[in-house]
Structures are given as structure tokens and as C-alpha cells.
Short mmCIF file of C-alpha atoms in Angstrom, two decimals:
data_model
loop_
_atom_site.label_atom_id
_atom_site.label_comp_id
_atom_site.label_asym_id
_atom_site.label_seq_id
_atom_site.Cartn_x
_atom_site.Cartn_y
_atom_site.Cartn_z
CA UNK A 18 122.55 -41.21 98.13
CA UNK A 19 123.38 -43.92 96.26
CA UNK A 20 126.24 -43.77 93.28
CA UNK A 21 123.75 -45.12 91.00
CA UNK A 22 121.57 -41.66 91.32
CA UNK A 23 124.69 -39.79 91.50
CA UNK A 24 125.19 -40.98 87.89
CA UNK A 25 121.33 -40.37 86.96
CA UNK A 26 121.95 -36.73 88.31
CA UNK A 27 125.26 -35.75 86.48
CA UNK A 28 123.51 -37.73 82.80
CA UNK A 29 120.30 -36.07 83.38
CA UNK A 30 122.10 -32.24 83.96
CA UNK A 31 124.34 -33.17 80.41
CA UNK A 32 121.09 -33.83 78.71
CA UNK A 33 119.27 -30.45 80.23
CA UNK A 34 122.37 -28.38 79.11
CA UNK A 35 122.39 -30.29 75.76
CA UNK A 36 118.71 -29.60 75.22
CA UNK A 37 119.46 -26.15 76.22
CA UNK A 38 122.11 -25.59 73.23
CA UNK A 39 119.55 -26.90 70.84
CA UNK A 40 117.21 -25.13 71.77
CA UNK A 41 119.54 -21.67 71.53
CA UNK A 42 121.00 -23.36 68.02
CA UNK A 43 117.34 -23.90 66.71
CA UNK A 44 116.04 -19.78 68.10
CA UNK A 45 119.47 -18.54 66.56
CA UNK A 46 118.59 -19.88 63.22
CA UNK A 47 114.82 -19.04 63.40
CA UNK A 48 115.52 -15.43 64.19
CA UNK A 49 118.59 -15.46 61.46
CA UNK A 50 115.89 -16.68 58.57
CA UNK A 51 112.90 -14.29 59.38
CA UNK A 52 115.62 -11.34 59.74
CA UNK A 53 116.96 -12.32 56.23
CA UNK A 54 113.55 -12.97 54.79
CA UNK A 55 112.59 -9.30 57.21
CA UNK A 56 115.04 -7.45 54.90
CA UNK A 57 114.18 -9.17 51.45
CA UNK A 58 110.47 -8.28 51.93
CA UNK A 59 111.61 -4.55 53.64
CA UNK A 60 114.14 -3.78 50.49
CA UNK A 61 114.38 -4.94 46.74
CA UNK A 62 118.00 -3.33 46.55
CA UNK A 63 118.84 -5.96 49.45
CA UNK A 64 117.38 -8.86 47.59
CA UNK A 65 119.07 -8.07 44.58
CA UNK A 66 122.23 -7.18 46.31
CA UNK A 67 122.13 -10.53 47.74
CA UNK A 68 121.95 -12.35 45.11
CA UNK A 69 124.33 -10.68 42.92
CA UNK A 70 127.17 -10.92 45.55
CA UNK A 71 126.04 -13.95 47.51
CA UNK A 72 124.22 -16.50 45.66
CA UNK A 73 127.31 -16.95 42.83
CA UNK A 74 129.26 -18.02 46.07
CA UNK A 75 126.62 -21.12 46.96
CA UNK A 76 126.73 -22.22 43.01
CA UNK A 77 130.54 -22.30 43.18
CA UNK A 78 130.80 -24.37 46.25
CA UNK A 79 127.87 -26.29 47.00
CA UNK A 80 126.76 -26.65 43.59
CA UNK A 81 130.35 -27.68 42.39
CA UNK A 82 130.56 -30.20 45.37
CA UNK A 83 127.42 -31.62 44.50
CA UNK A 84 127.92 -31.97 40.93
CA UNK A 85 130.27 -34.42 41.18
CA UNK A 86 128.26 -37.14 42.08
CA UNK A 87 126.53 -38.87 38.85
CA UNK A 88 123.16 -39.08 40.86
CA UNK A 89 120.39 -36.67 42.18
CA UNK A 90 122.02 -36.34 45.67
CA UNK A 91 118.60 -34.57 46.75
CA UNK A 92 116.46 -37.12 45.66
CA UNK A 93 119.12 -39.66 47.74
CA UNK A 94 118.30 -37.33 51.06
CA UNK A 95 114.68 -36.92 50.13
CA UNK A 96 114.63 -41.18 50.58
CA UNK A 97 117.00 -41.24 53.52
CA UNK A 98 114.69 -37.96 55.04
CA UNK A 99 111.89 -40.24 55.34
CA UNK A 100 113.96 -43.84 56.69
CA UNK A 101 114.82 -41.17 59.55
CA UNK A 102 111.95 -39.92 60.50
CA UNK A 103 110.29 -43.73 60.28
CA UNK A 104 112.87 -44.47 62.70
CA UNK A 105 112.60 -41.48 65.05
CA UNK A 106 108.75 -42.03 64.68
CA UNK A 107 109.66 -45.77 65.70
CA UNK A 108 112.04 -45.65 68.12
CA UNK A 109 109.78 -42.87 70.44
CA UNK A 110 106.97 -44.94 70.04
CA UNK A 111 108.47 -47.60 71.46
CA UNK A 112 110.15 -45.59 74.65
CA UNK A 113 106.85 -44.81 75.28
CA UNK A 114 105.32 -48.29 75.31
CA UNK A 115 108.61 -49.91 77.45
CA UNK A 116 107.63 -47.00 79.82
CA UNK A 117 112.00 -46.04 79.60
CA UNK A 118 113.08 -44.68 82.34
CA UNK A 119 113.89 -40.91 82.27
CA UNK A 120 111.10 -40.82 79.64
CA UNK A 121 110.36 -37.17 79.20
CA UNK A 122 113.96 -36.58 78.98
CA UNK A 123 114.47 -38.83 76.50
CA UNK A 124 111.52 -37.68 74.24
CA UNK A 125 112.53 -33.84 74.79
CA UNK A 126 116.08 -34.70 73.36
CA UNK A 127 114.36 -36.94 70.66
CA UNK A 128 112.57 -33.71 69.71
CA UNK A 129 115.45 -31.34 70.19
CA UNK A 130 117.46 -32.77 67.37
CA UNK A 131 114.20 -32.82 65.38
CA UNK A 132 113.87 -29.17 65.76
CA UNK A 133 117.94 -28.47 64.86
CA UNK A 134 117.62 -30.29 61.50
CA UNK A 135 114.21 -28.86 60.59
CA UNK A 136 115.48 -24.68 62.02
CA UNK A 137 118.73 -25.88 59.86
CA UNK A 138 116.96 -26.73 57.21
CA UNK A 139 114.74 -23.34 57.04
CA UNK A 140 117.61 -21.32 57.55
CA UNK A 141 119.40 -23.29 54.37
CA UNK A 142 116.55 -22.54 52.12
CA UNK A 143 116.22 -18.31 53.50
CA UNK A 144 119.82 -18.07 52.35
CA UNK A 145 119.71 -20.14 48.93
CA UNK A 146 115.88 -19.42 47.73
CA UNK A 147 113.84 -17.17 49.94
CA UNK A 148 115.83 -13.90 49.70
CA UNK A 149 115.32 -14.34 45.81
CA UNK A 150 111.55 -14.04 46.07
CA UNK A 151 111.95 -10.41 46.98
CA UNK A 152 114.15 -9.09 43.99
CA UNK A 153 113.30 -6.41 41.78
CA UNK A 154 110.62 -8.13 38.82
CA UNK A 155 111.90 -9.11 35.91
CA UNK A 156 111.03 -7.41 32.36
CA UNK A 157 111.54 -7.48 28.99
CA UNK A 158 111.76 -4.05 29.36
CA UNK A 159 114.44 -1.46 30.09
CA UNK A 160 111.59 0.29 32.66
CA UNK A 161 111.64 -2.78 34.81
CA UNK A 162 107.23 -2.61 33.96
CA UNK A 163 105.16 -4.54 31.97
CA UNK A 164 102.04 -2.54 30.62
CA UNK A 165 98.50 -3.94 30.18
CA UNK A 166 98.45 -5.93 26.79
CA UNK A 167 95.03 -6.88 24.60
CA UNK A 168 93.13 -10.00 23.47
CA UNK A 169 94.42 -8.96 19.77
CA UNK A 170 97.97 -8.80 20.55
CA UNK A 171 97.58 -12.06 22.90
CA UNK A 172 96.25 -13.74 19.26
CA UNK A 173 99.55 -11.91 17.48
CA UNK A 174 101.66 -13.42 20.10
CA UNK A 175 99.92 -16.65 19.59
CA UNK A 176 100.13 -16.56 15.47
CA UNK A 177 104.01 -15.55 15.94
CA UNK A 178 105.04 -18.42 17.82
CA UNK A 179 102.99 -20.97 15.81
CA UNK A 180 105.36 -19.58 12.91
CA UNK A 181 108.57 -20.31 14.90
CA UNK A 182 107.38 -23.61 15.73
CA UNK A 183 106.22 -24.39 11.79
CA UNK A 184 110.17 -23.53 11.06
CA UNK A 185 111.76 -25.24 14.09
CA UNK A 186 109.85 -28.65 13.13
CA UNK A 187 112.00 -28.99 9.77
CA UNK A 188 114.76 -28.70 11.22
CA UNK A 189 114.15 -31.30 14.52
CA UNK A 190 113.83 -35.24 13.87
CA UNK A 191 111.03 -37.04 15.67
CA UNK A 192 110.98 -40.87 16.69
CA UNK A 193 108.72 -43.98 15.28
CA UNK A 194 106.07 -42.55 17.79
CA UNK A 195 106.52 -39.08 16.38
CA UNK A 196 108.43 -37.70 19.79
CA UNK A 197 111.20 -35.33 19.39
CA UNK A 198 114.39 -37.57 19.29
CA UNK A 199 116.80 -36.82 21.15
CA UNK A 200 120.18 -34.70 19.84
CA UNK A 201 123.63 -36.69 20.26
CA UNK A 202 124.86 -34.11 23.33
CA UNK A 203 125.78 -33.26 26.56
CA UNK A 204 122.27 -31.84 27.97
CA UNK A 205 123.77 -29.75 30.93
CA UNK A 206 126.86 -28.03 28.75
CA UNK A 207 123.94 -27.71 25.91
CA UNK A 208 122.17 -25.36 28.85
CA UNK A 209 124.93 -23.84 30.41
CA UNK A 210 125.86 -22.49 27.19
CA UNK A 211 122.58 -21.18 26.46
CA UNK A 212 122.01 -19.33 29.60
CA UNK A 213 125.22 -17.62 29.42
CA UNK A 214 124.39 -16.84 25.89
CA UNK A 215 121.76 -14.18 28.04
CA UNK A 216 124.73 -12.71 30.41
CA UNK A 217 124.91 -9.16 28.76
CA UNK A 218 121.64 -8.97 29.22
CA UNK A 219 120.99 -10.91 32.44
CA UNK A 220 124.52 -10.65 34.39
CA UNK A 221 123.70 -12.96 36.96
CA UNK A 222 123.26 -15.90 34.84
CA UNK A 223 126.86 -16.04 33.76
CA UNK A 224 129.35 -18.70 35.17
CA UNK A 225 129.39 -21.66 36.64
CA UNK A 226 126.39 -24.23 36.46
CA UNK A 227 126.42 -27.79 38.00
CA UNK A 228 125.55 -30.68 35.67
CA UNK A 229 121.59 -30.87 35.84
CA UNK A 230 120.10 -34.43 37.37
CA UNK A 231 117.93 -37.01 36.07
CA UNK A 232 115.73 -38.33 38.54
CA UNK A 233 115.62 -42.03 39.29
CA UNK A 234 112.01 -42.08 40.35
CA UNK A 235 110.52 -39.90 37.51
CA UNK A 236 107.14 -41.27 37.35
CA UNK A 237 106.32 -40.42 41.44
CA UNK A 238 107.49 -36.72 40.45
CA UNK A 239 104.86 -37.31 37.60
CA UNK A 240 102.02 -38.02 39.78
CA UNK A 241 102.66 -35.17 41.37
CA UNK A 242 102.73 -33.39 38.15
CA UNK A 243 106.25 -32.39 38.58
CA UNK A 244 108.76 -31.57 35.26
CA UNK A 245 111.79 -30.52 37.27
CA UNK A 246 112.29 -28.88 41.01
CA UNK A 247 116.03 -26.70 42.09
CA UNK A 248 117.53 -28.24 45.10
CA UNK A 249 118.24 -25.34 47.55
CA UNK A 250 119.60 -27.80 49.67
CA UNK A 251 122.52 -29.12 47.01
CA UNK A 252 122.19 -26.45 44.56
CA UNK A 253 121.24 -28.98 42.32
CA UNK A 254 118.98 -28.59 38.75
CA UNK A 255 116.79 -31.79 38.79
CA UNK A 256 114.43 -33.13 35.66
CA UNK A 257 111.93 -35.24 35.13
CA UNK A 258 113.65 -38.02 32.43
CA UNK A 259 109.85 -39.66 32.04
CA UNK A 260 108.21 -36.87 30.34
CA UNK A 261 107.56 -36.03 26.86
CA UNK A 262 111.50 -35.42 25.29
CA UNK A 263 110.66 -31.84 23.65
CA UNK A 264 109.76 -30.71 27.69
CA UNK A 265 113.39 -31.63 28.95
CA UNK A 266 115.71 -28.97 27.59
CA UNK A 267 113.41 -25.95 28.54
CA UNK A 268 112.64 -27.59 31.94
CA UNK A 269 116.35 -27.78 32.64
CA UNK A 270 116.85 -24.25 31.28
CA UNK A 271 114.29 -23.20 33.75
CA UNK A 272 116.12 -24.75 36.51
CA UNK A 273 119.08 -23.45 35.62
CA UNK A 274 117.29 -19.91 36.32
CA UNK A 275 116.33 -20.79 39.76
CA UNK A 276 119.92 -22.28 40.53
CA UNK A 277 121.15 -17.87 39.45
CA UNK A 278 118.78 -16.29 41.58
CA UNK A 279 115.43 -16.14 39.83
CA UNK A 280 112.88 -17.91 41.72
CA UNK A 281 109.87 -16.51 40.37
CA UNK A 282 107.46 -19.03 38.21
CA UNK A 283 107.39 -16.65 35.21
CA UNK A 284 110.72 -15.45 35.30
CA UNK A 285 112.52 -18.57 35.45
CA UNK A 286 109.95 -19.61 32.54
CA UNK A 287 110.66 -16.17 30.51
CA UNK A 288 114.10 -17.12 30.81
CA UNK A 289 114.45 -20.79 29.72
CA UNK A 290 112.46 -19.51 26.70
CA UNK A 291 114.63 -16.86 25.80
CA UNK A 292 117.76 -19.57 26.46
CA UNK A 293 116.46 -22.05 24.12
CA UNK A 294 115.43 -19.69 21.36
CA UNK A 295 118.84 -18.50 21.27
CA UNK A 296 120.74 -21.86 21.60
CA UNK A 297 122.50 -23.06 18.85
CA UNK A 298 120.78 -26.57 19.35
CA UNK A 299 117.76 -26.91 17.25
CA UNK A 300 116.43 -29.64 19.94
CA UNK A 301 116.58 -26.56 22.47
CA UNK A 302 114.78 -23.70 19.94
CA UNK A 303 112.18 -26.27 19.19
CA UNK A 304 111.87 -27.48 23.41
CA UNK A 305 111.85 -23.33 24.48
CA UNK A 306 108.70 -22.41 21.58
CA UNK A 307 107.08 -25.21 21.76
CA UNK A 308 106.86 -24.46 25.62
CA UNK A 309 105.97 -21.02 25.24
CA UNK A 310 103.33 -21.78 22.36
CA UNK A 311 101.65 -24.50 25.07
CA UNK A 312 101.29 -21.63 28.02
CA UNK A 313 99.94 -18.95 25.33
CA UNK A 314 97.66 -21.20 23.75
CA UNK A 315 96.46 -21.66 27.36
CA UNK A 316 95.67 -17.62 27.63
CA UNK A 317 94.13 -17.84 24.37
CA UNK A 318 91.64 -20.24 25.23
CA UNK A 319 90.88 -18.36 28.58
CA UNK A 320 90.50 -14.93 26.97
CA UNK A 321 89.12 -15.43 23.54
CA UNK A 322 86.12 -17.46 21.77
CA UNK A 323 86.87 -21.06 20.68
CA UNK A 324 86.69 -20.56 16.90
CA UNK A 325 89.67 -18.60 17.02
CA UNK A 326 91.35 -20.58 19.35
CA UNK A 327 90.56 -22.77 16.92
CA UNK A 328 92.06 -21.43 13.85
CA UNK A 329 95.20 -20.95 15.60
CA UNK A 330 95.54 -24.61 16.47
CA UNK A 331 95.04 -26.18 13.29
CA UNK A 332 97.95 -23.61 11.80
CA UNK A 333 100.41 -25.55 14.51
CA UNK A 334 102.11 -28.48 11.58
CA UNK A 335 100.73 -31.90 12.43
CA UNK A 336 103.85 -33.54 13.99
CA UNK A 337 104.21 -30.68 16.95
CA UNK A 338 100.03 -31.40 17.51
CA UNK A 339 100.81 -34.73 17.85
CA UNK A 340 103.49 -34.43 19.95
CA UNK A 341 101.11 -32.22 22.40
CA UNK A 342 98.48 -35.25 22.54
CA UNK A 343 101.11 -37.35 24.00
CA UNK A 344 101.66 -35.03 26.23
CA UNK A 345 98.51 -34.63 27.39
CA UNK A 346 98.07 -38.39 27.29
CA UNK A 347 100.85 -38.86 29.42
CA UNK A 348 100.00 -36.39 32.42
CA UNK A 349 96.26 -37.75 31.85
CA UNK A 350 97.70 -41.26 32.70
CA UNK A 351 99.87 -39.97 35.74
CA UNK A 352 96.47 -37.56 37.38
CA UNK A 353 95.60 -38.83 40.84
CA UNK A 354 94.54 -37.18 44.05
CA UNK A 355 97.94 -36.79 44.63
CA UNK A 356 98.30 -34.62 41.94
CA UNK A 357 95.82 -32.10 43.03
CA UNK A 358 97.41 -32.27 46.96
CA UNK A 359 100.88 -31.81 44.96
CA UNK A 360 99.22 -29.01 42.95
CA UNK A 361 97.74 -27.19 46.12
CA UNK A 362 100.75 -27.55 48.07
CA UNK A 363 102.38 -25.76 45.22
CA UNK A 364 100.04 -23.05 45.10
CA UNK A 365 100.12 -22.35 49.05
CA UNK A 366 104.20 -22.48 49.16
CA UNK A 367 104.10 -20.03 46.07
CA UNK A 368 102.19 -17.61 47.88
CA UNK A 369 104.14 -17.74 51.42
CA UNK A 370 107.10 -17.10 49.10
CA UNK A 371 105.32 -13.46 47.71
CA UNK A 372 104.37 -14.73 44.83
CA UNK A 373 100.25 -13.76 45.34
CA UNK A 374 98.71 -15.66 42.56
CA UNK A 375 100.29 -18.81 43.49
CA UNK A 376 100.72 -21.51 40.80
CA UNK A 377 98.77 -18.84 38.23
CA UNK A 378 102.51 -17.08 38.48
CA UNK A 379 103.82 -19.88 36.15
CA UNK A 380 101.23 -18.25 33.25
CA UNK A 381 102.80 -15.15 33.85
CA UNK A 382 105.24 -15.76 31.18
CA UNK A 383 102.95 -15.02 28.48
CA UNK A 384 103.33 -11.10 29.81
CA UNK A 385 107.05 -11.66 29.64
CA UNK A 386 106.69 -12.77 26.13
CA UNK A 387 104.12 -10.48 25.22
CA UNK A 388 106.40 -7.41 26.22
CA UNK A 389 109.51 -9.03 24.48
CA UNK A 390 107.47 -9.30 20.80
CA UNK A 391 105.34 -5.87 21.39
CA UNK A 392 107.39 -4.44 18.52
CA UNK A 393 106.79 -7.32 16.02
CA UNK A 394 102.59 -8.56 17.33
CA UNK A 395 101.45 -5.70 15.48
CA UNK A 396 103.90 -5.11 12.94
CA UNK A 397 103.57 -8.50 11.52
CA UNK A 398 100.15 -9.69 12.41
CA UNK A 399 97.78 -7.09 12.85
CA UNK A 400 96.10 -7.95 9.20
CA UNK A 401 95.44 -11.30 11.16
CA UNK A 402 93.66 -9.78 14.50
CA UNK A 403 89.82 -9.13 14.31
CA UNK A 404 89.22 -5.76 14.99
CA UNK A 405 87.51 -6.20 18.05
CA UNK A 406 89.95 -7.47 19.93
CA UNK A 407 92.41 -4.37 20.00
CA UNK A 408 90.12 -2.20 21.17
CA UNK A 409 90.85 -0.70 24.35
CA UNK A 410 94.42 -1.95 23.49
CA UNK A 411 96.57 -0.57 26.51
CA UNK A 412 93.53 -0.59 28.87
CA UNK A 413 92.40 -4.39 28.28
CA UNK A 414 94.22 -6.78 31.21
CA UNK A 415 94.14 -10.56 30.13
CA UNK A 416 92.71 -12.52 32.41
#
């Protein structure tokens, strides 16, 4: 045998027992994620165990690593992601056309590295998001349970925001094209402060938080109808800088509530609301209302008739209606096809992650909020409510 085919030999038993460690690495961290994700689904008190004890530990490494640089590092790999696999596409396509010797080894070790950064990858996001997905629900309550609320006190909860957002517009400044102008401050300390303002009540959200990112490529995250997404990758709090100014601070409160541990739609909602109501910034009161008046106007006009929709509407002061058309202007403009295959996407991941009504979970909030105000809905607004509507009251579900 010639020394020439001695050498093929020994390279071609390096790259079989190469392969072979991938292939080990990639099953070790397959099994290691569903096992994790086994014991989430199998046992809240694991979940919530978890991230109590673990998560804090990601946020104070990772997420203080990653802070440092000025720049979305996740949108950076999200770019270099795809360069790669253009390359890897590339560069097998073209062993196959020269006809490379040693071809199927070659494409087998192409694809073993694939499968060790994708396995890597899963296992990454099991440890810093998935396990979250299985805590114990959130509530307003000290029962942990929301009960079934009525049409009547969905309209209370829909008269008593419209009144926080009729005060909160006197004391907020809007632009020359009637936008919310900006406050002179630091945007991530503004948050961090607020969400620790919930610690006594929330202990997990206290501590560190790394300095949220502005997107460099806003408007493609607008086509796909994205306001902000939590890196699980960096730890990192990104926002979309292109939207409507008065959706910024709540979307990087809500964020922030994925980055603790909270990775359900509503929840993180629920608690960017409660964050910017309590903030001392007016900017973030205004931002967290206005938000939550947007998704319970939505209810309303799903579970009641359109004249009283109505009449709710035109109590909301001019300059906050106007400031919702350009909203709605804006994601009008920025609604393609690849909006809805964003949108569905959304929906399907949301429900792989236990969250069953998939991008519906994001309306949840308005259950959140409806069990926060039950002592004040009636209280204060029950004059307001048409009879009709609270009958039934604790046996009515909202649809």
C-alpha cells in the first residue's frame, strides 16, 4: 500500500472519531434540554425554583458581559448567522459539483458542526427561556387565580384607564406631529428603576438589568410586526427605535420581564404596565396606560356592541387619539406577507412553549388588569355600566 493511502486512512479515521464526538456532543445536549424542559412541564416548584436560583446567575454574567457593547450584539449574530450558513450552503454545493474526493466524509463533517451549533443553541435557550414557560401563573392576586370577569366590568376597566390616560396627557409634551416627545434620560436606568420599584412584590425582578438595545434595522423588525424581542442567547432587552415613541418605554419594560424569568405574553405585559404606572417618569406612566388602554379597547370591541365601544373612544383626549392613528398608520405602512408568516411563526412557537392560545396570550393582560382594579371597576364606575352587562357577573368569560 502506498503512503499516500496510508495518509487517506489515518485522515479519514480522525474525521470518523471527530464525527463521532459531535455526534455524542449534539445527543448530550438534546437529551440535557428535553430533561430540563421534562422537569419544567412535570413540576411548577422546579420551574420556579429555577428561576429564582438560576436565572439571576445568567443576568449577572452573560447579561453584564453583553451589556458592554453599545450595539445589539444579537442582532450582530443574527447577520453573521445567516453569512454562515450562505457559506456552508455554498461551500457544500460546490464539493458536490467538483465531485471532492472523500465526498461523503466531507459533507457528514459539514453537517456535524451544523448539528453542534444548532443542539448548542437549543440547549442555550432550555436553560435561559424554556424552563420559564412552566412557572407557577402569575396573578394579581394573593390566590395565584384569576376568576371569570364580565362585559360590565371589562367597560369599568376600560372607563378607568381612559381617566388615567386624560391625566397622564397634561402632564407629557408631544412633538410638531403630536408624538410623545421624548424625556431628556437614560431609557434603560429609567426601566431598571421601575421594575425594581415591583421587587417586594415580585422578588425576582430585583437587581441587575443590562442596558436595553436599539436595533439598527428597526423597520425589518417592523415588517414583521415586531416592538421588541429578549435575547436568550446574550441576555439582551432589544427595542424597536422606529415605532411610535409612547410604545418604547413599556416595550422595554416588557423585556425587561422576560430578561427576570417571566416569559409568558401577558405576564411580561401585566408587568411592564404595572412598572410604568409606578415610575416616577411621566413619559413611562403615560407609555404603560396608554398600552394597556390599546389591548382593553381591543376586548371591548370583541365583547361588546360598537356604540359603546364607541362612547368610550371619544372620552380618550384628542392628542392620545391622534397619537393611536399614527400608530396604526405606521404598522398599516409596514403590513406585508411577511408580517402574517412573522405573525404565525409567533403563534406556533408560543404554543410549543405551553402557552395554548398562542399569540391570543399577549391579550391576556386585560385579565391581569382586570383582577388588579376589581376593587375600584365597580366602586367607581358602576353608575357608568348598562345593566345588562353585569349580569351573570362571576359566570360571564370574555371572549
Amino acid at each position: 500500500m502506498r503512503s499516500a493511502d496510508y495518509r487517506y486512512i489515518s485522515t479519514d479515521r480522525k474525521t470518523v472519531s471527530s464525527n463521532r464526538r459531535a455526534l455524542i456532543y449534539s445527543m448530550v445536549c438534546i437529551l440535557l434540554s428535553l430533561l430540563l424542559t421534562f422537569l419544567a412541564r412535570s413540576s411548577e416548584s422546579f420551574a420556579q425554583w429555577y428561576g429564582d436560583t438560576v436565572t439571576p446567575l445568567y443576568v449577572n454574567t452573560i447579561g453584564r458581559f453583553f451589556s458592554i457593547f453599545p450595539f445589539s450584539v444579537f442582532e450582530f449574530l443574527i447577520y453573521l448567522a445567516a453569512l454562515v450558513l450562505l457559506f456552508f450552503l455554498v461551500w457544500n454545493f460546490s464539493l458536490v459539483i467538483k465531485r471532492t474526493p472523500r465526498l461523503k466524509m466531507r459533507l457528514f463533517r459539514s453537517f456535524s458542526c451544523l448539528l453542534c451549533i444548532l443542539t448548542s443553541l437549543l440547549l442555550i435557550f432550555t436553560l435561559t427561556a424554556s424552563v420559564h414557560y412552566s412557572k407557577p401563573a402569575l396573578s394579581a392576586g394573593a390566590d395565584n387565580s384569576l376568576r371569570e370577569y364580565s362585559r360590565g366590568e371589562l367597560l369599568g376597566l376600560a372607563f378607568l384607564l381612559v381617566d388615567e390616560i386624560t391625566k397622564l396627557e397634561k402632564e407629557v409634551t408631544f412633538d410638531e406631529r403630536g408624538l410623545l416627545l421624548p424625556e431628556d434620560m437614560d431609557l434603560g436606568a429609567t426601566a431598571a428603576e421601575a421594575m425594581r420599584g415591583l421587587a417586594d412584590r415580585y422578588p425576582a425582578l430585583s437587581g441587575y438589568y443590562p442596558s436595553p438595545k436599539p436595533v439598527l434595522f428597526s423597520k425589518g423588525m417592523s415588517y414583521l410586526g415586531i416592538t421588541g424581542i429578549f435575547s436568550p442567547f446574550t441576555i439582551e432587552a432589544n427595542y424597536n427605535r422606529d415605532i411610535a415613541p409612547f410604545l418604547i418605554p413599556y416595550t422595554v419594560s416588557h423585556e425587561f420581564s422576560h430578561l427576570k424569568g417571566f416569559m409568558r405574553e401577558d405576564e411580561a405585559g401585566f408587568l411592564a404596565y404595572l412598572a410604568c404606572r409606578d415610575s416616577r417618569s411621566p413619559q413611562f406612566r403615560y407609555s404603560g396606560t396608554l398600552n394597556a388602554l390599546l389591548y382593553t379597547l381591543n376586548e371591548l370591541y370583541n365583547n361588546v356592541d360598537r356604540s359603546l365601544y364607541d362612547s368610550v373612544f371619544l372620552r380618550i383626549p384628542e392628542p392620545v387619539r391622534m397619537e393611536m392613528a399614527y400608530s396604526r398608520g405606521y404598522w398599516k405602512k409596514h403590513t406585508s406577507a411577511v408580517t402574517t408568516i412573522a405573525k404565525s411563526a409567533n403563534d406556533k412557537y408560543l404554543m410549543v412553549n405551553a402557552q395554548t392560545e398562542g399569540v391570543k396570550s399577549y391579550g391576556r393582560i386585560v385579565d391581569l388588569m382586570l383582577d388588579e382594579y376589581a376593587h375600584r371597576i365597580l366602586a367607581e364606575y358602576k353608575d357608568m355600566i348598562p345593566e345588562y352587562l353585569l349580569d351573570n357577573m362571576a359566570h360571564t368569560e370574555l371572549n
